């Protein structure tokens, strides 16, 4: 399947490094439907609470609305949207020649001769196909590696917790979404970069004009790349624009050529594994064929739609029992622009 072409920045639209250029909602917008969806999001309870909604089209901020007590200067939790940020950092280190995603990952817990985990590559980790055992369950009282890793015995060294788990499947044979793999990747990125916090600022946040990000690190010094990078909705939209523009920002290539296509190339999933497709630390298809997105727990989204040159950022608090309703809402909101 061919990937949807990525749009270029219009020549007459400045990059939002300093401030977002502002535009109008398009005349073709299905306005009544869009307004009804806004009412549902901000005044109803069908998709939980919506705290922030920002929409960018053609490189311009064309719509922005915030819930009570929230605003454009507030920082919002990324949850697993941080995984896509982690993927960008790996790309920059690939560009520098410091990482090779197709080589076995350098993971100290797997370094013993004959350890079956020693063949796992960064690519397999990024594609959630490492085969490592990991229970991704957010229901209190259930067996949950993600809760144990982030909040209990593993929180001081999240990558060590995840890397210490055994293989459950042969690498590259079974897809299973696992936050632990993202923290193994984040530690590898940190070791390659030397000072990952400074690297983020110098290579990602600074060039894009992202002034609000707050990445969290554990006691071992690892970026908790599975879950924790707070930022404003406008800054999450800046990050989205970098990917919608194929890793180029204001004439400068920040991500390797082909890296965005790598992120959105579908990964094999066994039947019934997920309601959405998955690429390399990016989700696929939430807003129709060709769309790709950074998705986070509790209803955090940065959705990219190449065919419409559109970015939708949504933050809020959506309980698990309304997760599917919110995913449908995102698709319907984007569909109003078709």
mmCIF file of N, CA, C and O in Angstrom, residues 101 115 127 143 235 254 288 290:
data_model
loop_
_atom_site.group_PDB
_atom_site.id
_atom_site.type_symbol
_atom_site.label_atom_id
_atom_site.label_comp_id
_atom_site.label_asym_id
_atom_site.label_seq_id
_atom_site.Cartn_x
_atom_site.Cartn_y
_atom_site.Cartn_z
ATOM 1 N N UNK A 101 18.852 1.285 13.713
ATOM 2 C CA UNK A 101 17.651 0.615 14.226
ATOM 3 C C UNK A 101 17.576 -0.847 13.827
ATOM 4 O O UNK A 101 16.831 -1.624 14.439
ATOM 5 N N UNK A 115 21.982 -15.228 25.303
ATOM 6 C CA UNK A 115 20.689 -14.684 25.749
ATOM 7 C C UNK A 115 19.805 -14.500 24.518
ATOM 8 O O UNK A 115 20.175 -13.770 23.586
ATOM 9 N N UNK A 127 8.532 -1.044 16.821
ATOM 10 C CA UNK A 127 7.329 -1.601 16.187
ATOM 11 C C UNK A 127 6.518 -2.479 17.137
ATOM 12 O O UNK A 127 5.581 -3.140 16.735
ATOM 13 N N UNK A 143 -3.036 -7.561 37.170
ATOM 14 C CA UNK A 143 -1.601 -7.693 36.906
ATOM 15 C C UNK A 143 -1.234 -6.664 35.848
ATOM 16 O O UNK A 143 -1.858 -6.606 34.787
ATOM 17 N N UNK A 235 2.364 23.478 21.288
ATOM 18 C CA UNK A 235 3.665 22.844 21.093
ATOM 19 C C UNK A 235 3.526 21.413 20.599
ATOM 20 O O UNK A 235 4.334 20.948 19.784
ATOM 21 N N UNK A 254 15.571 17.932 10.026
ATOM 22 C CA UNK A 254 15.835 17.527 11.409
ATOM 23 C C UNK A 254 15.774 16.017 11.592
ATOM 24 O O UNK A 254 16.425 15.475 12.490
ATOM 25 N N UNK A 288 -8.992 7.962 9.323
ATOM 26 C CA UNK A 288 -9.101 7.535 7.938
ATOM 27 C C UNK A 288 -7.772 7.070 7.375
ATOM 28 O O UNK A 288 -6.708 7.281 7.966
ATOM 29 N N UNK A 290 -4.400 6.721 5.681
ATOM 30 C CA UNK A 290 -3.327 7.693 5.488
ATOM 31 C C UNK A 290 -3.036 8.549 6.699
ATOM 32 O O UNK A 290 -1.982 9.179 6.786
#
